[in-house]
Every structure is written in C-alpha cells, then in structure tokens.
Amino acid sequence: MNADRLRATFPDYAGQLHDVFVEAAREAVTVPAGDVLPPGLAEHLPHDLYSHQATALDALARGEDVCVTTSTASGKTLVYALEVARQHLRNPESTALLLCPTKALSRDQQRALTELYDTLGLDLSVRVYDGDTTSEAKRDIRRTADVVVTNFSGGNAYLPQHSQWARLFGNCATLAVDEAHAYSGVHGMHVAWVLRRLRRVLAHYDADPRLVLTSATIGNPAEHARNLVDTDVTVVDDDGAPRGRREIAFWRPPGEGEARRSASAEAADLLAHLGTGGAQTLAFVGSRRMTELNRERAKEAATRHNMGRLRVESYNAGHTKRDRRATEQGLEDGSLDAVVSTSALELGIDVGGIEATLLTGYPGSRQSFWQQLGRSGRGTGDALSVLVGRRDAIDSYVFANPGYVLGDEVIEDAVVDRSNNAVFARHLLCAAHELPLTHDDERWFGERLAPAVEMWRKAGYLTGTLDAGVVYDRRDRPQSQVSMYASGGDEFVIRTPDDVEAELEPVGRARAYREFHPGAVTLHRGQQFEVVGFEEEDHQPRIDLEPVDVDYYTQTNHATRIGTLDSERSRAFGDYTLHWGTADVTVHYDTYTRKSVSTGESLGAPQPTGLSPLSMRTQALWLAVPESERARLGQRHGVDSPDVAFQGAQHAAEHGMITLAPLECTLDKSNLGGLSALSHPELDSPGIFVYDGVEGGLGFSRKLYDCFERVAANTRTVVDACGCDGTEGCPGCVMDSQCGSGNSPLHTDGAVDLLGTVLGGVEDDGAVTGDVTDAADG
Amino acid sequence: MPRSATVLVLPSGLAGRLAPPELADLHAHAAPDAVLVPQQVYAPGRFRPPESDVPILTPEGDVTDLGGIGLAVCDSLEHVHTLDRDDATYLASNLLTVETDPMALDTRLAGAAAYREALGEREGLVHLATGVPADYRRAWSGLDVQGVAPVETQGAPAVPVLSLHDDGTVAVEAVRTDRLGLRALSGVGERRATTLARAGYDRATLAETPAHELATLEGFGRSSARTAVRSARALEAGTVLRTGDAPLPADPVFLDIETDGLRPSVVWQVGVLHRGEYRSFLARNPDDAPAMLGAFLDWLSGSEGTLVAWNGWGFDFPVLDEHVSQHRSARGDVWRRQSKCDLLQWARDEGNAVLPGRTNELEAVAGALGYEGHDTGLTGAETARRYRAWMDGGPEPDWERHRAYCEDDVRMLADVFEAVAATDRVETSIAERTSDDSGDTRQGSLSEF
C-alpha cells in the first residue's frame, strides 16, 4: 500500500490527501565486528555492527558511559547486550541490570537477549524479575541469574532488600536503561531518584557498572541522561542503520470549519480500508477511551462499506497483561488485521513487520511522531504512515509547517525536574531505609540532604545524625508510599463486578477525579461502564464500575483557583511582566456533562460530581497584564462589553499557549492547567496563569517561562492564520475540549493583539530585563 | 522501685466505633489505671465497660494522681496557664501538632510559641500531644513531646496503651481495633465477626463450639471455621494448641538482639540463653560492635544447639546476617553454618501451633500464657531510642537496665518455647490440614520488614 493507491481506492475520497512526503531508503554503515569485539564474540556474531553500535561499544571499552539515541529499530539493544557479553568473557561472575519502562518490554528484551546469547554460544541466564515473578523464582534469580531485567516500580520496591541482592549488585558490571526518552515529566522525576538510590546501593557493594542508556531521538540527550543517572555520558547519535522507503501521508478529513469531520471518525474508516485491504495497520489514538471507541467504529465502517470482516483489537495500558500479550501475538502472527492503541505500543515491543501506521492526530511531540511512524516497516521493507489531522491548533500548525516535524530541526527536550522537593524528600526517606545516610550522600542528593533529613527527623520518620548515620525509624516501608506516576501518594484501585471480565489498572488521584468521578461513563474493551462507587477515605481508595449500555459518554467540567503566588523569576515585556514561581492551585471537578456518542452534543444540564476540590502547591508561570491593556483591548475588540472581549483575549491566548507548548518540550498537555483572571487580587491586575498539574511541579511551566517568546509567537501565528469565522475561535485554534468554562469567552483577534503587544515589548524597546529573582510583588 | 501507670488513650470517635464486647476486651487486655479522652465527655460509659469505674480523664480539672504519676489534660492555653502543675509529670493537650511541609523541606511544632508562654517556667514535664501519632517522641528545644494519637497500622487504627513512668519514660503498646473481640480470632475480619455476633457467638462460647457448627454460617468454610474455633480456644484458655507435629530444636540457644532501630545501623547487644545460662554481649560504642559480634560468634562456635529467635527470619537473623557480612568477620562461616529456628514462623506460618495473645508479638503471647516479666520500663523502640541518643552525644544509657531488658526478653522467649514444647496434644493430623489453615493474617510487629 502506498499513498497513491490509498487515494485511488479509498471509498469516500474527497481530496483528503493533503501532502505526501517520502523518506528515502538509506544504506547501512557497518563496521566489522572483529574491529570492536574480542575474537571469542566477533566470530560467533553472524553479522557486522552498525557504525553507531561500534562507536558506543568503543566508548564503553574506554570506560565511558553512553547514551545511544538513534532511530527506531536501529539495534540499540545490541549495544548493551554485547557489552554484557564482553564483560562476561572478561569475568564470568559479572552481572548486569536492565531497566525497562514496562513489564511487557522486559519480557521482550529477555527473549531478545536470550536468543542472542544462544547464537553467541554464551551460557548467560537472562531473567525477568518483577511483580509477575513468583517468590520461588525470585530466590532462584537472585542466586543464579547473570542478567536481571526489571522496571522502575520494581527497582523502587526491591532496593530495601539489597542484602539479598549482594551477589547481583556486588558483581554488577553493566547498568542499562532502555527507552530512556520515556522517562520525562512526573515519571521521569521518580526514575531519576530511583536511579540515584540504585547507584548508591551499588556503590555500597563496591560496584561501579558502565551505564548504557538507549533513547529515541530527543533534543537534549546529554542533559537528559545526566538528569537521569547523575553522570556525564557520551552521546552516540550517528545512525548507521539502514531503512526502507517510507511514504508519510498528511490526510485532512473532509469538510470545513465546524463541519469538518473528526479525525478519529476518519481514522476509523482509513483503518477499516487499510486492514481489510491486506495492509496490516497499527492505529494510534490519544486516549484509552478512544482505543475502544475506534475499534468499534472501524468494525462498523468495514461493514458499512462491505469490505468484509475486519479483525481488529484495542490495546492500552488498562488492559490486563494477558489481553495485551494476546493482541501483540495477533499482530505478530497475522491473525489481526488492525490494532487501535494508545502510546502503550509506541515503545519497542516487538510486534513484527507492520505495513502501515495511522496516527490519529499529531501525537504531541516530534519524538512520539517518529516513534509511532517507526512501528511500520521494520527493516528495509517499504512502509506507509498516515497522519490524520485534527481540528486543533497544534495539528493546524503541523499541516501548515510540515518542516517542523519532517525537517532536521531539533527534536523536543525531555524534561526531568529534580527541584520538586516533595518527590525528592519521598525518595530520600527510601534511601535512608535502604542504607544509613551520611554526609557522603550529598554526592547523590546534593545540598538538600541536610535540610530534608532535618525535616524528617523532626517529623519522626528519620533518626540519627549525618555524622554517624541517619536511618529510617518507622514500621511501614517508605517505598510503598512512592507512586511512580504521581507526585502524591494515593492510587485508586478500580473494581468491576465479579461476573464481568475486565481488569483495569489503578489510577492516580487527579486522574480518578477527572475521569472516574461518580456518574462518569467510561469505555473498556468495547464495554461501557458507569462509575457507581468512589471511596476515597478507606485505606485503599477505590472506584467501583458497573457495566451499562447507554448512548452517551461523559465529560468533566472544572473550576480552578490560584493564589499565594511566590515569584522566583520575572521578566518585563513592555508593561507586561512574566513571572515564574510557585502557587497554590485548587481544581474542583465539580460537574460533568453527558455527550451524545454519535453527535458529540451535550445532553441535558451538567450534573454534580459530588467531589471536593483538589488542592496542590505547584510551579506556575503567570503573565501580569497591565490595567491599561484591559481598557485598550476591551474597547478595541468589544465596544458593547469590553471586559468580555478582554477576558476572551486572555483566555484564548492562554489556551493557545498551552496547546502549542508541546512543540517545545516533551510534555503531556493534560499535565498543564491554565486560568485567566479579569482581576487577580494578588496581582492587583488581570493575569494569565499556566501551572504544572501535579503537587510540587514538573518543570514544565519553568521550561515555558524560558522559551516564552517562541511559544507566544507560535500561538500568535496559528491563531492569526486560522480560517475560522468570527472571533470565538474553533477547535483548530483556541477551543479546548477540556476547558473548564466551556470555551467561553474566547476572542481570537484580541489574543493576536495581546500577544503581539507582549512580543512587541521585546522587539520594539528591548525591554527584556533578564532574570530578577525574588521579585516581591508575585 | 520505679513507679508507672497504664493509660489507655481513646478519642471519642474511635470509642464510638467499638462494639461493647470489643471495648470490654480492650480494657481486659490493657487493665488501665485511667482512660485519657482528649475531648469533653458527656457519657463516660462509652469509654469503659459497665462494671468498670476506671477514671476517665478529660480536658478539665486538675492534675490526677495515678499512683504517684501526675497527669493533667488541657484543651486551652488558659487551662495550661492556670493549672497547678507542681505534681504533674505529664501534661496532655491538643495544643501542639507536628506539621511537615515537604515543599518547603520544613517541619515545625505548631502552637509551640503560645504553649511555651502559657507554660511559663515549669520544666521537666513530658507533653502528651493528642494530635500526634503515638510512635512520635522528640525534644523541641526544651519541650519533650510524646504523641498519643492512635497510630494507623495496615488500614486499622490502633489504640495506644501508654505505660507512663515517673522518670518520663513512655512505653507504648498499640492495640489494633481490628484485633478486639471476635476479630482477635485468626481469619475473622469485620464481616465474619458480624456474622458470628448475629448468630449469638462471643469468644467464650465459640471456644466451646464444635467447628462444624460454624460451617453453616455465611462466609465460613470448614477450614475457616476450624481456624476460628481453635484460635478462640487458644485465646480463651491462654494456652498453646499444637496443630502440627514438626519437631522443635532439641538443644535451643535462645537469642535476642538490640539495635538502633528497625532498619539498624548497629547491633549493640546480643543476649543468649543456653541450657539455663544467660550471656550478654554488649557494645557500648558503635565502633565496638564488630568486636562484640566477634566475641558472640566465638562463643557460638563453642556451643552446640540451634539458635531460636522470635520472628527471627523477620528481623534478628537477616540483621545479624547483614552485619556479620558487613564487618567481614573471620567468623562469618560460623554464623552461616549455624542452624536457626524462628519460633513464630514455626508456629504460625508452618502451622505447628495456634498461639494465644492478641497479637503475635512476643510480649502478647507470653502475657497470655501467664508469663510475668520484670517491668524494666523499656520497649524495643525505647532501647533503640536511648542508644541513638547516646550515639548522638546524649546521656549514657543505664547499661544494667538495658541488659536486664534484653535478658527478660530472652527468658520470655524461652518460656514461650517451653510452653509450646510442653503441649503435646496435636489437634489435628497433618493430613487434615488444608492450605487455608495459614489464613492467619496477623503479623509480628517486625515481620513487615
């Protein structure tokens, strides 16, 4: 299948094919294995090494730590696999630890490594050690394994039993972190601290393993690796792997403005067409809910067009591992024509040679874009990828500026913020539980060691002094208080009636409030469920689901308050001032709206959720807007109701900036929140606020503060260029389906004016003043 | 003879959640000299069984004399200020709380300034904070603060039973509310307890009931019925029931260790009892610990027998294992080759005996069997705290008292061992047992580690 054929055969073709880009095939650059590896290894390896593999292995041989950041399927695994083999030949007692982002990937890597060592004639035992491993097997692994594959939740949980790992830790010669780009945002913070705790325990056993990180292409591999492992690494990014020819089709659903067809409906038709036409296709969508919805839609489309039966499954992290394994197997053995997945299948799980990938909307980052694209056409076979454009600002930008994703521009930075004190302090407790803390541990925990120890000592969690050793002093295990995907502690378990076969994985508190409030309707493997129980006070918070059959889904509305602003940095833009610092944010998911599955229209008045507000202290940026601008923008854009027009301008600018923020750094937009205030009591003026949506912050608003000019300029361009009628915007520019105030008011012309004035403050009078710390007015 | 008083801390919210038999059970277990209720009380009967006249101490009035221990309860600064405190050792109030702000990396004693002012010059008091968990103790520049609020353990609140000593030492036993009344029985949680109560059973009648009678009740199978009845018999009679016939070590060497905490950086005392002879190995300074362990291993290499510890595999054995290998002791092999037995594991996990006692803590089991130790005024946590204070430059511990405490624990262990060994009545044959028999979810206090 290629783009031309797709255009010719697609049943409802009406000019959707917007653009086709061709990525040419590339020859491999190889190095003879014998140039890099000792004879005992090289002679058994049935192929040469790609140049990047050779470069990385050479660096490791020199005692350097490496981060390999090359394309999908370029053989990054082979780097640490061969390093482990080389260490094994040098010292048969040596061991290795491999950390993968998911359990599924751990098993995949175990298979790959075992096969390789078989080929090489090496007697190396590679074992997965995680929550699915029996305790008997665990004992055996600790006693006998050469390579242990686990994940970071496991790493967090197993560290206190390090004395049982003395053999593995003491002989550890290689520590590999697979798919390192996956560790950004809140999860990245936790991973960075678990890695410091792990390296600290390894050092206790006198081990100083070589570090190997593998990563998809990111903008800041050296910085990211340093953030994660606390060591300077050698970055290897000169890709020597070959690739096949790939066509990338930009596909614009038919219709204009509000009447334009939704990307997901269009993608379902494309999926049915490709899948039944013999091109096995993997479709990516943005949410778990959408995997279920589009699976049904694609089936229905296949029937509607008499295409025959479409063998399609959904795939997301909410499914049980057995279900996921079955779907992966179905892709690999060809018994499935199509799979609809979240980014869960984006990571390197081996599902064989898929012919086509379908991206339902730009996935939010160039790195994800290429990662998802790369799931089709492994090896040198030809491949097709289709990006179906959504009606939103970021997709509009990408369709208008394809060079942004396809060009050689720098990929987004991965953001790992270690300044979040709450997360740091949590991991410090774990470290004290693992080994007594002394002054030497500043090496791992920096200057915050002493104040954090003092805090926990006073709170009764730690005891002792840094001179003699600080130890954990409570009965519970601090590791169990670490939630690897949230900055707070509590996770909700999700229960379904005994006779319903559905297992959903736990969710964090914010997500529980947003998506699983009482009355919410959620879709899981084609079955609708309603939330009928929401118990938060119990020792184990839980959500109860009942199967239902209704023709609506639910959308949650929220109200936000922000205050106790503490500005740490600020810059002036003319009369506007941009601040970054900390703030108290209270989000109240107070009501929800039922929406028709078929039309998306609201059904009836919003219903109360009955939930209390969620409060957090987090990082935020805010733009203080002068009163004079309120008057000017209001009068210029709304003669009858100037304040409504002004508020619409602020609100639209806020939405636009949050939407386009992912162009600058790897972030999940749902981790950013925003608020526009007509008059904020602490600013004594209007203001636009953007905050990190987790307790303690994530570093996202900080990154936005640093690159504010670019984000503001992009936003102004996209809003200005959007073809929508009137000034209320559209989903293609400033409307946001998650808006807490129903996208009202919005004023696009006002936003363009406001952003232009802000940026003019830079260009015209050069009023950027640089960082001013501890600005008092906050 | 040091004086002490036993005080049960029972906030009214918690008291309201206890059924009358559970309240009676709690009092029978704790035998308190007084009940401290941190709120105003209108119906004292909610805090003690009908037949009891134990005093209920609430935030009003003066210092109460509990056999030489003076305790006052306040709920306002005014009350603190006007109280005649000359006879008080302990002052309980809700006026001090410990607040932690991880974002600011700061913990503060909220209310301290005003409290100090109201207190005036009076020193030497221990301040019992009713809003701070009972496992908390810390000196805040002159204010010695001991928490007395219920501690949450595995989701269930635990009622603090305080032993208040006249020198300011507070030993805390936390009695889990889900281990009272019928719920003290193995395998009986809230649901089964309700079922049993509705069917008219209490613990005493249950002990006399044939297990098959219960099997007809909702939520009970043959195995769970048998477990519950056996447990009731053991608890009511204060005896051990043998349920398996795995042999106990013929030549036991009873062992207990003292450390500086649950996750210890030092093992500073090892007590052993072998064939009636008690030996104590003590490291007054942490630097002496390797030599002390060496001396212990020397002694061990010369003695035959099997080391026996309570919850040994949950604490003593792995801790010694770690510390012996850490010090790279030449005697490491002696330790590794030594045969070891964890009496709690043997009984509970391997199904060889059902033990009496509300929890599987050694003190509780020994107490239920009628063993009366010497009240040294210490607990494992307190000895650890005092050793740490010494390491941090604080006062030198009373070594003799610590030695006596450790010896008491070891002898208590020996007594429990003897009681178990003397029980030859095997309730059931191995063949009868099912895997469900290990349904006891009770945990020894340290086995969570």
Tab-separated table of C-alpha atoms in Angstrom, chain A residues 160-163 204 206 420-422 424-425 432-434 436 448 451-452 454-460 463-465 468 471-477 539 582 617 695-696, chain B residues 98 100-108 133 135-136 138 140 151-156 260-265 318 322 326 328 361 381 385 388 391-392 445-446 448-449:
chain	number	residue	atom	x	y	z
A	160	PRO	CA	15.479	-2.238	50.641
A	161	GLN	CA	16.230	-5.962	50.307
A	162	HIS	CA	19.619	-5.222	48.832
A	163	SER	CA	21.417	-7.645	51.112
A	204	HIS	CA	27.875	0.340	48.758
A	206	ASP	CA	31.768	-1.553	45.566
A	420	ASN	CA	10.412	19.128	43.183
A	421	ASN	CA	11.101	18.941	46.915
A	422	ALA	CA	8.158	16.706	47.736
A	424	PHE	CA	12.913	14.342	46.362
A	425	ALA	CA	12.065	14.098	50.052
A	432	ALA	CA	17.569	6.152	54.458
A	433	HIS	CA	15.566	2.948	54.711
A	434	GLU	CA	17.982	1.260	52.310
A	436	PRO	CA	22.098	4.873	56.612
A	448	ARG	CA	19.079	19.491	50.120
A	451	PRO	CA	17.555	20.201	55.429
A	452	ALA	CA	15.457	17.265	54.217
A	454	GLU	CA	16.226	17.565	59.468
A	455	MET	CA	12.623	17.839	58.280
A	456	TRP	CA	12.081	14.090	58.508
A	457	ARG	CA	13.912	13.847	61.837
A	458	LYS	CA	11.624	16.440	63.330
A	459	ALA	CA	8.633	14.653	61.846
A	460	GLY	CA	9.696	11.377	63.455
A	463	THR	CA	16.669	9.339	63.302
A	464	GLY	CA	20.393	9.685	63.853
A	465	THR	CA	22.894	12.219	62.571
A	468	ALA	CA	27.080	8.742	62.420
A	471	VAL	CA	18.203	5.684	59.499
A	472	TYR	CA	14.504	5.270	58.841
A	473	ASP	CA	12.523	4.952	62.031
A	474	ARG	CA	9.003	3.829	61.220
A	475	ARG	CA	7.364	0.484	60.759
A	476	ASP	CA	5.908	0.962	57.313
A	477	ARG	CA	8.001	0.881	54.171
A	539	HIS	CA	-7.092	2.603	53.473
A	582	THR	CA	5.158	28.597	42.987
A	617	ARG	CA	1.220	23.692	45.756
A	695	GLU	CA	1.828	18.657	43.553
A	696	GLY	CA	5.291	20.156	43.658
B	98	VAL	CA	3.729	18.463	64.191
B	100	THR	CA	5.501	18.843	57.794
B	101	ASP	CA	5.748	20.819	54.570
B	102	PRO	CA	7.757	18.719	52.086
B	103	MET	CA	7.653	21.508	49.509
B	104	ALA	CA	9.479	23.815	51.909
B	105	LEU	CA	11.527	20.939	53.442
B	106	ASP	CA	10.375	22.032	56.841
B	107	THR	CA	8.755	20.510	59.902
B	108	ARG	CA	7.529	22.669	62.729
B	133	PRO	CA	0.712	9.656	66.452
B	135	ASP	CA	5.036	6.453	67.837
B	136	TYR	CA	6.346	10.025	67.949
B	138	ARG	CA	11.027	14.334	70.227
B	140	TRP	CA	11.775	20.518	70.728
B	151	VAL	CA	-1.468	5.010	65.003
B	152	GLU	CA	-2.805	3.670	61.741
B	153	THR	CA	-1.492	0.155	61.051
B	154	GLN	CA	-2.390	-1.564	57.798
B	155	GLY	CA	-5.526	0.469	57.494
B	156	ALA	CA	-6.842	-0.095	61.007
B	260	ASP	CA	19.409	1.318	67.000
B	261	GLY	CA	16.182	0.952	65.047
B	262	LEU	CA	14.027	-1.128	62.787
B	263	ARG	CA	16.429	-0.567	59.932
B	264	PRO	CA	19.521	-0.683	62.111
B	265	SER	CA	22.943	0.765	61.504
B	318	PRO	CA	18.782	-11.147	58.467
B	322	GLU	CA	23.939	-8.297	57.124
B	326	GLN	CA	29.396	-6.117	56.581
B	328	ARG	CA	33.654	-9.202	57.077
B	361	GLU	CA	4.250	-10.022	69.486
B	381	ALA	CA	11.719	1.080	70.472
B	385	ARG	CA	15.942	5.475	71.027
B	388	ARG	CA	20.690	6.535	69.385
B	391	MET	CA	25.382	7.882	69.780
B	392	ASP	CA	24.305	11.453	69.133
B	445	SER	CA	5.479	-6.368	64.628
B	446	LEU	CA	8.724	-6.583	62.772
B	448	GLU	CA	6.595	-6.479	57.861
B	449	PHE	CA	10.192	-5.698	57.118
